[in-house]
Every structure is written in C-alpha cells, then in structure tokens.
Amino acid sequence: TVGAVAIDNEGNVACATSTGGLSNKLVGRVGDSACIGSGGYADNHVGAVSTTGHGESMMKVVLARLVLYHMEQGMTPEKAADTALNYMKTRVGGLGGVIVVSNSGDWTARFSTKQMSWATVKDDWLQYGIYTGE
Amino acid sequence: MKPVIVVHGGAGSIFKDREEGARSGIIRAALKGYSILKQGGSALDAVEDAVVSMEDDPHFNAGCGSVLNEKGEVEMDAIIMDGKNLASGAVSAVKCIANPIMLARLVMEKTEHMLLTDHGANLFAKAMNIPEIPGEKLITERSWERWSKKLEADSNPQEDKKESG
C-alpha cells in the first residue's frame, strides 16, 4: 500500500491511498484502501490521514477517522495516531501504520508493525525512515 | 500556511534487498508532491502525484508491483479525499490500469458517486479515456515469486493470516 497526506498554502488538506491489497487474496476481496474513513480521511477542520496495514482490522475500527476523532478531542497527531493504532491492536489484533497532517501543519508517521517506509518535507527539510525511531 | 507533505510506502516487513529501493521511492514521491505545493499547487494535486509516483515504482504494492490475488491477477483499490469540501472518490478491484488513484479522482470529480468497483470501475475508466494496459505489465518478478511461494504454503492456510496490505 502507498499513501500521501498534504496541506497546501491555502490550508486545504487532502489524502490519497492506493494498494494491490493482500497477496493471494480471494478474488473480489476489497480492503480498507477503497473505504472512506478506513483507508483515508481528510477534513480541513482537523487534518488528513492515510493508512496501511491489515485491511480488515482497519475497517473494523475505521482507523483514519479514529485518528482524526482523537485529534478533535485535543490530542496531538502523534498521540492520536498511537492511541488509534493501540486500540486496533488490542481490540481486533491488527497491526498497521498511519501518516497524519493536522490543519496547523503538524505531522507524524507512526506504525505498530516492525517497519513502515515514510518520508516528509516541511520547510524544505526532507526527513524519512523505515524503522521505529528512525 | 507553510505546505507539508507526508508519504508512506506501506507497513509490514521490508526485506533488506528492497530497503534501498523503498527508501529512494518514498523520497522521490515526497519531493514530487512537495514541489507541487511549493509552486502554489493544491494539496489534492500533491497527494495524487506523490501516489502516482509510487504506483509507477515496482518496489511498492500498488499499481506496478501490486501483489497478486489467488488467481494470479492484480486487483487494485484506491481512494482520494479533499478536506476542503469532504469530496471523495474511490475504486476497488480494478484491473489493467496503471494508476488507480487517477481513476479515483475522476470518480470524485466526474460522478456523483463515492466508489466504483470491478467491471463498473473499468467501464468508467474506458469512458474517461484512461488507457487499458495488459495485466501482465503490472506484475513484477517479485510479486510473481511471492504468489508462487504462497501457493506452495497453501497446506497451512492460517499462516500470514494478518499479513499487511
């Protein structure tokens, strides 16, 4: 799965997610990536999220919207992402990752899997990583 | 507002032989999206172009490089959303097109619907003059090998039950 979130100089946010799904999946299986709120969500009032991971688990908790819900309650993007990913892990046993940008330009890339490749550019500064803490 | 872009290339296990390709692919995608933002382009254009860049990159499980279903075919899903007006478009189980995210954007902008699937999505792609490509063009050696190995492991169907997409 691949995804992107962004905020432009007018303060508009957007998200995009695309995937080939699960290896050897049943014909006709659709995962989170096509489902609004699970594979991604964007609202100028809060921010934008794109997800990756075990699709069925993310659909059960509507992961992208859950992250934004926590941000609406006052959490930082990082805390909201960790809280939502932890809920998915404990509630349905699913692992995954999210990238988030808030409507004030704060961002995060968090994951409960061993790895997730991510990159960001803000203030002309490129950062990227694959492993936790990188 | 200072523009920001964040991209991901998928969660799960990234094997050592694929790590460098994944790293350069996400950097390329992020810079591509950021250059649009820096020129005053919209967040929507930036995320679409960043994702197209990764769909075209065989190191990632999307577009060219997608994993295969049980029949050895590529079936892809994609979604795009505009935070300005909550407009959104998606496609699922779509085949034989290079960039599902571009088709998802057309669903958002050219229809009154949120999601088109399978045959209907492909018919819509045709109507929008999105070129159809042979399915084999989306299949990489890596995804083919992965599919074959999974078939061999069919005797243990519980294995990889929670595999990441």
JSON list of N, CA and C in Angstrom, two decimals, chain A residues 14-67:
[
{"chain": "A", "resi": 14, "resn": "ALA", "atom": "N", "xyz": [-5.54, 17.12, 2.13]},
{"chain": "A", "resi": 14, "resn": "ALA", "atom": "CA", "xyz": [-6.03, 16.05, 1.25]},
{"chain": "A", "resi": 14, "resn": "ALA", "atom": "C", "xyz": [-5.29, 14.77, 1.60]},
{"chain": "A", "resi": 15, "resn": "CYS", "atom": "N", "xyz": [-5.89, 13.64, 1.21]},
{"chain": "A", "resi": 15, "resn": "CYS", "atom": "CA", "xyz": [-5.23, 12.35, 1.39]},
{"chain": "A", "resi": 15, "resn": "CYS", "atom": "C", "xyz": [-5.45, 11.49, 0.15]},
{"chain": "A", "resi": 16, "resn": "ALA", "atom": "N", "xyz": [-4.53, 10.55, -0.06]},
{"chain": "A", "resi": 16, "resn": "ALA", "atom": "CA", "xyz": [-4.68, 9.58, -1.15]},
{"chain": "A", "resi": 16, "resn": "ALA", "atom": "C", "xyz": [-4.03, 8.28, -0.71]},
{"chain": "A", "resi": 17, "resn": "THR", "atom": "N", "xyz": [-4.67, 7.16, -1.04]},
{"chain": "A", "resi": 17, "resn": "THR", "atom": "CA", "xyz": [-4.16, 5.83, -0.68]},
{"chain": "A", "resi": 17, "resn": "THR", "atom": "C", "xyz": [-4.41, 4.89, -1.86]},
{"chain": "A", "resi": 18, "resn": "SER", "atom": "N", "xyz": [-3.44, 4.03, -2.17]},
{"chain": "A", "resi": 18, "resn": "SER", "atom": "CA", "xyz": [-3.60, 3.10, -3.29]},
{"chain": "A", "resi": 18, "resn": "SER", "atom": "C", "xyz": [-2.93, 1.78, -2.94]},
{"chain": "A", "resi": 19, "resn": "THR", "atom": "N", "xyz": [-3.52, 0.67, -3.38]},
{"chain": "A", "resi": 19, "resn": "THR", "atom": "CA", "xyz": [-2.96, -0.62, -2.97]},
{"chain": "A", "resi": 19, "resn": "THR", "atom": "C", "xyz": [-3.27, -1.75, -3.94]},
{"chain": "A", "resi": 20, "resn": "GLY", "atom": "N", "xyz": [-2.43, -2.77, -3.88]},
{"chain": "A", "resi": 20, "resn": "GLY", "atom": "CA", "xyz": [-2.73, -4.03, -4.57]},
{"chain": "A", "resi": 20, "resn": "GLY", "atom": "C", "xyz": [-3.38, -5.01, -3.62]},
{"chain": "A", "resi": 21, "resn": "GLY", "atom": "N", "xyz": [-3.48, -4.66, -2.36]},
{"chain": "A", "resi": 21, "resn": "GLY", "atom": "CA", "xyz": [-4.18, -5.50, -1.38]},
{"chain": "A", "resi": 21, "resn": "GLY", "atom": "C", "xyz": [-3.28, -6.56, -0.77]},
{"chain": "A", "resi": 22, "resn": "LEU", "atom": "N", "xyz": [-3.88, -7.68, -0.45]},
{"chain": "A", "resi": 22, "resn": "LEU", "atom": "CA", "xyz": [-3.17, -8.79, 0.21]},
{"chain": "A", "resi": 22, "resn": "LEU", "atom": "C", "xyz": [-2.73, -9.82, -0.82]},
{"chain": "A", "resi": 23, "resn": "SER", "atom": "N", "xyz": [-1.54, -10.37, -0.61]},
{"chain": "A", "resi": 23, "resn": "SER", "atom": "CA", "xyz": [-1.06, -11.42, -1.50]},
{"chain": "A", "resi": 23, "resn": "SER", "atom": "C", "xyz": [-1.97, -12.64, -1.42]},
{"chain": "A", "resi": 24, "resn": "ASN", "atom": "N", "xyz": [-2.34, -13.18, -2.58]},
{"chain": "A", "resi": 24, "resn": "ASN", "atom": "CA", "xyz": [-3.19, -14.38, -2.67]},
{"chain": "A", "resi": 24, "resn": "ASN", "atom": "C", "xyz": [-4.58, -14.19, -2.04]},
{"chain": "A", "resi": 25, "resn": "LYS", "atom": "N", "xyz": [-5.06, -12.97, -2.04]},
{"chain": "A", "resi": 25, "resn": "LYS", "atom": "CA", "xyz": [-6.41, -12.68, -1.52]},
{"chain": "A", "resi": 25, "resn": "LYS", "atom": "C", "xyz": [-7.47, -13.35, -2.39]},
{"chain": "A", "resi": 26, "resn": "LEU", "atom": "N", "xyz": [-8.63, -13.54, -1.84]},
{"chain": "A", "resi": 26, "resn": "LEU", "atom": "CA", "xyz": [-9.75, -14.06, -2.62]},
{"chain": "A", "resi": 26, "resn": "LEU", "atom": "C", "xyz": [-10.10, -13.07, -3.73]},
{"chain": "A", "resi": 27, "resn": "VAL", "atom": "N", "xyz": [-10.51, -13.57, -4.86]},
{"chain": "A", "resi": 27, "resn": "VAL", "atom": "CA", "xyz": [-10.96, -12.69, -5.94]},
{"chain": "A", "resi": 27, "resn": "VAL", "atom": "C", "xyz": [-12.15, -11.87, -5.43]},
{"chain": "A", "resi": 28, "resn": "GLY", "atom": "N", "xyz": [-12.09, -10.56, -5.62]},
{"chain": "A", "resi": 28, "resn": "GLY", "atom": "CA", "xyz": [-13.19, -9.70, -5.17]},
{"chain": "A", "resi": 28, "resn": "GLY", "atom": "C", "xyz": [-13.01, -9.15, -3.77]},
{"chain": "A", "resi": 29, "resn": "ARG", "atom": "N", "xyz": [-11.95, -9.56, -3.07]},
{"chain": "A", "resi": 29, "resn": "ARG", "atom": "CA", "xyz": [-11.73, -9.01, -1.72]},
{"chain": "A", "resi": 29, "resn": "ARG", "atom": "C", "xyz": [-11.37, -7.52, -1.84]},
{"chain": "A", "resi": 30, "resn": "VAL", "atom": "N", "xyz": [-12.05, -6.71, -1.07]},
{"chain": "A", "resi": 30, "resn": "VAL", "atom": "CA", "xyz": [-11.73, -5.29, -1.02]},
{"chain": "A", "resi": 30, "resn": "VAL", "atom": "C", "xyz": [-11.32, -4.95, 0.41]},
{"chain": "A", "resi": 31, "resn": "GLY", "atom": "N", "xyz": [-10.21, -4.26, 0.54]},
{"chain": "A", "resi": 31, "resn": "GLY", "atom": "CA", "xyz": [-9.72, -3.90, 1.87]},
{"chain": "A", "resi": 31, "resn": "GLY", "atom": "C", "xyz": [-10.09, -2.48, 2.26]},
{"chain": "A", "resi": 32, "resn": "ASP", "atom": "N", "xyz": [-9.30, -1.94, 3.18]},
{"chain": "A", "resi": 32, "resn": "ASP", "atom": "CA", "xyz": [-9.60, -0.61, 3.71]},
{"chain": "A", "resi": 32, "resn": "ASP", "atom": "C", "xyz": [-9.36, 0.51, 2.71]},
{"chain": "A", "resi": 33, "resn": "SER", "atom": "N", "xyz": [-8.43, 0.26, 1.80]},
{"chain": "A", "resi": 33, "resn": "SER", "atom": "CA", "xyz": [-7.93, 1.38, 0.97]},
{"chain": "A", "resi": 33, "resn": "SER", "atom": "C", "xyz": [-9.00, 2.05, 0.13]},
{"chain": "A", "resi": 34, "resn": "ALA", "atom": "N", "xyz": [-10.06, 1.31, -0.22]},
{"chain": "A", "resi": 34, "resn": "ALA", "atom": "CA", "xyz": [-11.13, 1.92, -1.01]},
{"chain": "A", "resi": 34, "resn": "ALA", "atom": "C", "xyz": [-12.24, 2.50, -0.13]},
{"chain": "A", "resi": 35, "resn": "CYS", "atom": "N", "xyz": [-12.10, 2.32, 1.17]},
{"chain": "A", "resi": 35, "resn": "CYS", "atom": "CA", "xyz": [-13.21, 2.67, 2.07]},
{"chain": "A", "resi": 35, "resn": "CYS", "atom": "C", "xyz": [-12.94, 3.97, 2.80]},
{"chain": "A", "resi": 36, "resn": "ILE", "atom": "N", "xyz": [-13.83, 4.93, 2.62]},
{"chain": "A", "resi": 36, "resn": "ILE", "atom": "CA", "xyz": [-13.67, 6.23, 3.26]},
{"chain": "A", "resi": 36, "resn": "ILE", "atom": "C", "xyz": [-13.69, 6.08, 4.78]},
{"chain": "A", "resi": 37, "resn": "GLY", "atom": "N", "xyz": [-12.73, 6.71, 5.43]},
{"chain": "A", "resi": 37, "resn": "GLY", "atom": "CA", "xyz": [-12.62, 6.63, 6.89]},
{"chain": "A", "resi": 37, "resn": "GLY", "atom": "C", "xyz": [-11.69, 5.53, 7.35]},
{"chain": "A", "resi": 38, "resn": "SER", "atom": "N", "xyz": [-11.51, 4.51, 6.53]},
{"chain": "A", "resi": 38, "resn": "SER", "atom": "CA", "xyz": [-10.61, 3.40, 6.89]},
{"chain": "A", "resi": 38, "resn": "SER", "atom": "C", "xyz": [-9.26, 3.57, 6.22]},
{"chain": "A", "resi": 39, "resn": "GLY", "atom": "N", "xyz": [-9.26, 3.67, 4.89]},
{"chain": "A", "resi": 39, "resn": "GLY", "atom": "CA", "xyz": [-8.01, 3.84, 4.14]},
{"chain": "A", "resi": 39, "resn": "GLY", "atom": "C", "xyz": [-7.52, 5.28, 4.13]},
{"chain": "A", "resi": 40, "resn": "GLY", "atom": "N", "xyz": [-8.41, 6.21, 4.42]},
{"chain": "A", "resi": 40, "resn": "GLY", "atom": "CA", "xyz": [-8.01, 7.61, 4.44]},
{"chain": "A", "resi": 40, "resn": "GLY", "atom": "C", "xyz": [-9.18, 8.50, 4.78]},
{"chain": "A", "resi": 41, "resn": "TYR", "atom": "N", "xyz": [-8.86, 9.70, 5.27]},
{"chain": "A", "resi": 41, "resn": "TYR", "atom": "CA", "xyz": [-9.89, 10.70, 5.52]},
{"chain": "A", "resi": 41, "resn": "TYR", "atom": "C", "xyz": [-9.21, 12.07, 5.55]},
{"chain": "A", "resi": 42, "resn": "ALA", "atom": "N", "xyz": [-9.93, 13.08, 5.08]},
{"chain": "A", "resi": 42, "resn": "ALA", "atom": "CA", "xyz": [-9.38, 14.44, 5.08]},
{"chain": "A", "resi": 42, "resn": "ALA", "atom": "C", "xyz": [-10.49, 15.42, 5.37]},
{"chain": "A", "resi": 43, "resn": "ASP", "atom": "N", "xyz": [-10.24, 16.31, 6.33]},
{"chain": "A", "resi": 43, "resn": "ASP", "atom": "CA", "xyz": [-11.22, 17.33, 6.71]},
{"chain": "A", "resi": 43, "resn": "ASP", "atom": "C", "xyz": [-10.43, 18.58, 7.14]},
{"chain": "A", "resi": 44, "resn": "ASN", "atom": "N", "xyz": [-10.64, 19.67, 6.45]},
{"chain": "A", "resi": 44, "resn": "ASN", "atom": "CA", "xyz": [-9.91, 20.90, 6.79]},
{"chain": "A", "resi": 44, "resn": "ASN", "atom": "C", "xyz": [-10.09, 21.31, 8.24]},
{"chain": "A", "resi": 45, "resn": "HIS", "atom": "N", "xyz": [-11.17, 20.89, 8.88]},
{"chain": "A", "resi": 45, "resn": "HIS", "atom": "CA", "xyz": [-11.40, 21.26, 10.28]},
{"chain": "A", "resi": 45, "resn": "HIS", "atom": "C", "xyz": [-10.44, 20.55, 11.24]},
{"chain": "A", "resi": 46, "resn": "VAL", "atom": "N", "xyz": [-9.82, 19.44, 10.77]},
{"chain": "A", "resi": 46, "resn": "VAL", "atom": "CA", "xyz": [-8.93, 18.68, 11.66]},
{"chain": "A", "resi": 46, "resn": "VAL", "atom": "C", "xyz": [-7.59, 18.39, 10.99]},
{"chain": "A", "resi": 47, "resn": "GLY", "atom": "N", "xyz": [-7.61, 17.63, 9.89]},
{"chain": "A", "resi": 47, "resn": "GLY", "atom": "CA", "xyz": [-6.39, 17.22, 9.21]},
{"chain": "A", "resi": 47, "resn": "GLY", "atom": "C", "xyz": [-6.66, 16.10, 8.24]},
{"chain": "A", "resi": 48, "resn": "ALA", "atom": "N", "xyz": [-5.61, 15.40, 7.85]},
{"chain": "A", "resi": 48, "resn": "ALA", "atom": "CA", "xyz": [-5.75, 14.31, 6.87]},
{"chain": "A", "resi": 48, "resn": "ALA", "atom": "C", "xyz": [-4.92, 13.11, 7.30]},
{"chain": "A", "resi": 49, "resn": "VAL", "atom": "N", "xyz": [-5.42, 11.92, 6.97]},
{"chain": "A", "resi": 49, "resn": "VAL", "atom": "CA", "xyz": [-4.77, 10.66, 7.38]},
{"chain": "A", "resi": 49, "resn": "VAL", "atom": "C", "xyz": [-4.79, 9.69, 6.20]},
{"chain": "A", "resi": 50, "resn": "SER", "atom": "N", "xyz": [-3.70, 8.95, 6.01]},
{"chain": "A", "resi": 50, "resn": "SER", "atom": "CA", "xyz": [-3.68, 7.79, 5.11]},
{"chain": "A", "resi": 50, "resn": "SER", "atom": "C", "xyz": [-3.14, 6.60, 5.89]},
{"chain": "A", "resi": 51, "resn": "THR", "atom": "N", "xyz": [-3.72, 5.43, 5.68]},
{"chain": "A", "resi": 51, "resn": "THR", "atom": "CA", "xyz": [-3.38, 4.26, 6.50]},
{"chain": "A", "resi": 51, "resn": "THR", "atom": "C", "xyz": [-2.74, 3.16, 5.65]},
{"chain": "A", "resi": 52, "resn": "THR", "atom": "N", "xyz": [-2.13, 2.20, 6.35]},
{"chain": "A", "resi": 52, "resn": "THR", "atom": "CA", "xyz": [-1.58, 0.99, 5.73]},
{"chain": "A", "resi": 52, "resn": "THR", "atom": "C", "xyz": [-1.53, -0.10, 6.78]},
{"chain": "A", "resi": 53, "resn": "GLY", "atom": "N", "xyz": [-1.66, -1.34, 6.33]},
{"chain": "A", "resi": 53, "resn": "GLY", "atom": "CA", "xyz": [-1.60, -2.44, 7.29]},
{"chain": "A", "resi": 53, "resn": "GLY", "atom": "C", "xyz": [-2.62, -3.51, 6.99]},
{"chain": "A", "resi": 54, "resn": "HIS", "atom": "N", "xyz": [-3.08, -4.20, 8.05]},
{"chain": "A", "resi": 54, "resn": "HIS", "atom": "CA", "xyz": [-4.06, -5.27, 7.87]},
{"chain": "A", "resi": 54, "resn": "HIS", "atom": "C", "xyz": [-5.43, -4.67, 7.62]},
{"chain": "A", "resi": 55, "resn": "GLY", "atom": "N", "xyz": [-5.88, -4.74, 6.38]},
{"chain": "A", "resi": 55, "resn": "GLY", "atom": "CA", "xyz": [-7.06, -4.01, 5.93]},
{"chain": "A", "resi": 55, "resn": "GLY", "atom": "C", "xyz": [-8.33, -4.31, 6.71]},
{"chain": "A", "resi": 56, "resn": "GLU", "atom": "N", "xyz": [-8.58, -5.58, 6.99]},
{"chain": "A", "resi": 56, "resn": "GLU", "atom": "CA", "xyz": [-9.82, -5.94, 7.68]},
{"chain": "A", "resi": 56, "resn": "GLU", "atom": "C", "xyz": [-9.85, -5.33, 9.08]},
{"chain": "A", "resi": 57, "resn": "SER", "atom": "N", "xyz": [-8.71, -5.30, 9.74]},
{"chain": "A", "resi": 57, "resn": "SER", "atom": "CA", "xyz": [-8.64, -4.70, 11.08]},
{"chain": "A", "resi": 57, "resn": "SER", "atom": "C", "xyz": [-8.91, -3.20, 11.01]},
{"chain": "A", "resi": 58, "resn": "MET", "atom": "N", "xyz": [-8.33, -2.57, 10.01]},
{"chain": "A", "resi": 58, "resn": "MET", "atom": "CA", "xyz": [-8.50, -1.11, 9.89]},
{"chain": "A", "resi": 58, "resn": "MET", "atom": "C", "xyz": [-9.95, -0.76, 9.57]},
{"chain": "A", "resi": 59, "resn": "MET", "atom": "N", "xyz": [-10.62, -1.64, 8.82]},
{"chain": "A", "resi": 59, "resn": "MET", "atom": "CA", "xyz": [-12.04, -1.40, 8.53]},
{"chain": "A", "resi": 59, "resn": "MET", "atom": "C", "xyz": [-12.88, -1.54, 9.79]},
{"chain": "A", "resi": 60, "resn": "LYS", "atom": "N", "xyz": [-12.51, -2.49, 10.66]},
{"chain": "A", "resi": 60, "resn": "LYS", "atom": "CA", "xyz": [-13.29, -2.71, 11.88]},
{"chain": "A", "resi": 60, "resn": "LYS", "atom": "C", "xyz": [-13.26, -1.49, 12.81]},
{"chain": "A", "resi": 61, "resn": "VAL", "atom": "N", "xyz": [-12.12, -0.80, 12.84]},
{"chain": "A", "resi": 61, "resn": "VAL", "atom": "CA", "xyz": [-12.02, 0.35, 13.76]},
{"chain": "A", "resi": 61, "resn": "VAL", "atom": "C", "xyz": [-12.13, 1.69, 13.02]},
{"chain": "A", "resi": 62, "resn": "VAL", "atom": "N", "xyz": [-12.29, 1.65, 11.68]},
{"chain": "A", "resi": 62, "resn": "VAL", "atom": "CA", "xyz": [-12.35, 2.87, 10.84]},
{"chain": "A", "resi": 62, "resn": "VAL", "atom": "C", "xyz": [-11.17, 3.78, 11.22]},
{"chain": "A", "resi": 63, "resn": "LEU", "atom": "N", "xyz": [-9.98, 3.23, 10.95]},
{"chain": "A", "resi": 63, "resn": "LEU", "atom": "CA", "xyz": [-8.76, 3.77, 11.54]},
{"chain": "A", "resi": 63, "resn": "LEU", "atom": "C", "xyz": [-8.48, 5.25, 11.23]},
{"chain": "A", "resi": 64, "resn": "ALA", "atom": "N", "xyz": [-8.61, 5.64, 9.97]},
{"chain": "A", "resi": 64, "resn": "ALA", "atom": "CA", "xyz": [-8.24, 7.03, 9.62]},
{"chain": "A", "resi": 64, "resn": "ALA", "atom": "C", "xyz": [-9.14, 8.03, 10.36]},
{"chain": "A", "resi": 65, "resn": "ARG", "atom": "N", "xyz": [-10.43, 7.75, 10.36]},
{"chain": "A", "resi": 65, "resn": "ARG", "atom": "CA", "xyz": [-11.37, 8.66, 11.04]},
{"chain": "A", "resi": 65, "resn": "ARG", "atom": "C", "xyz": [-11.16, 8.62, 12.55]},
{"chain": "A", "resi": 66, "resn": "LEU", "atom": "N", "xyz": [-10.75, 7.46, 13.07]},
{"chain": "A", "resi": 66, "resn": "LEU", "atom": "CA", "xyz": [-10.50, 7.33, 14.51]},
{"chain": "A", "resi": 66, "resn": "LEU", "atom": "C", "xyz": [-9.34, 8.24, 14.93]},
{"chain": "A", "resi": 67, "resn": "VAL", "atom": "N", "xyz": [-8.30, 8.28, 14.11]},
{"chain": "A", "resi": 67, "resn": "VAL", "atom": "CA", "xyz": [-7.17, 9.17, 14.41]},
{"chain": "A", "resi": 67, "resn": "VAL", "atom": "C", "xyz": [-7.65, 10.63, 14.47]}
]
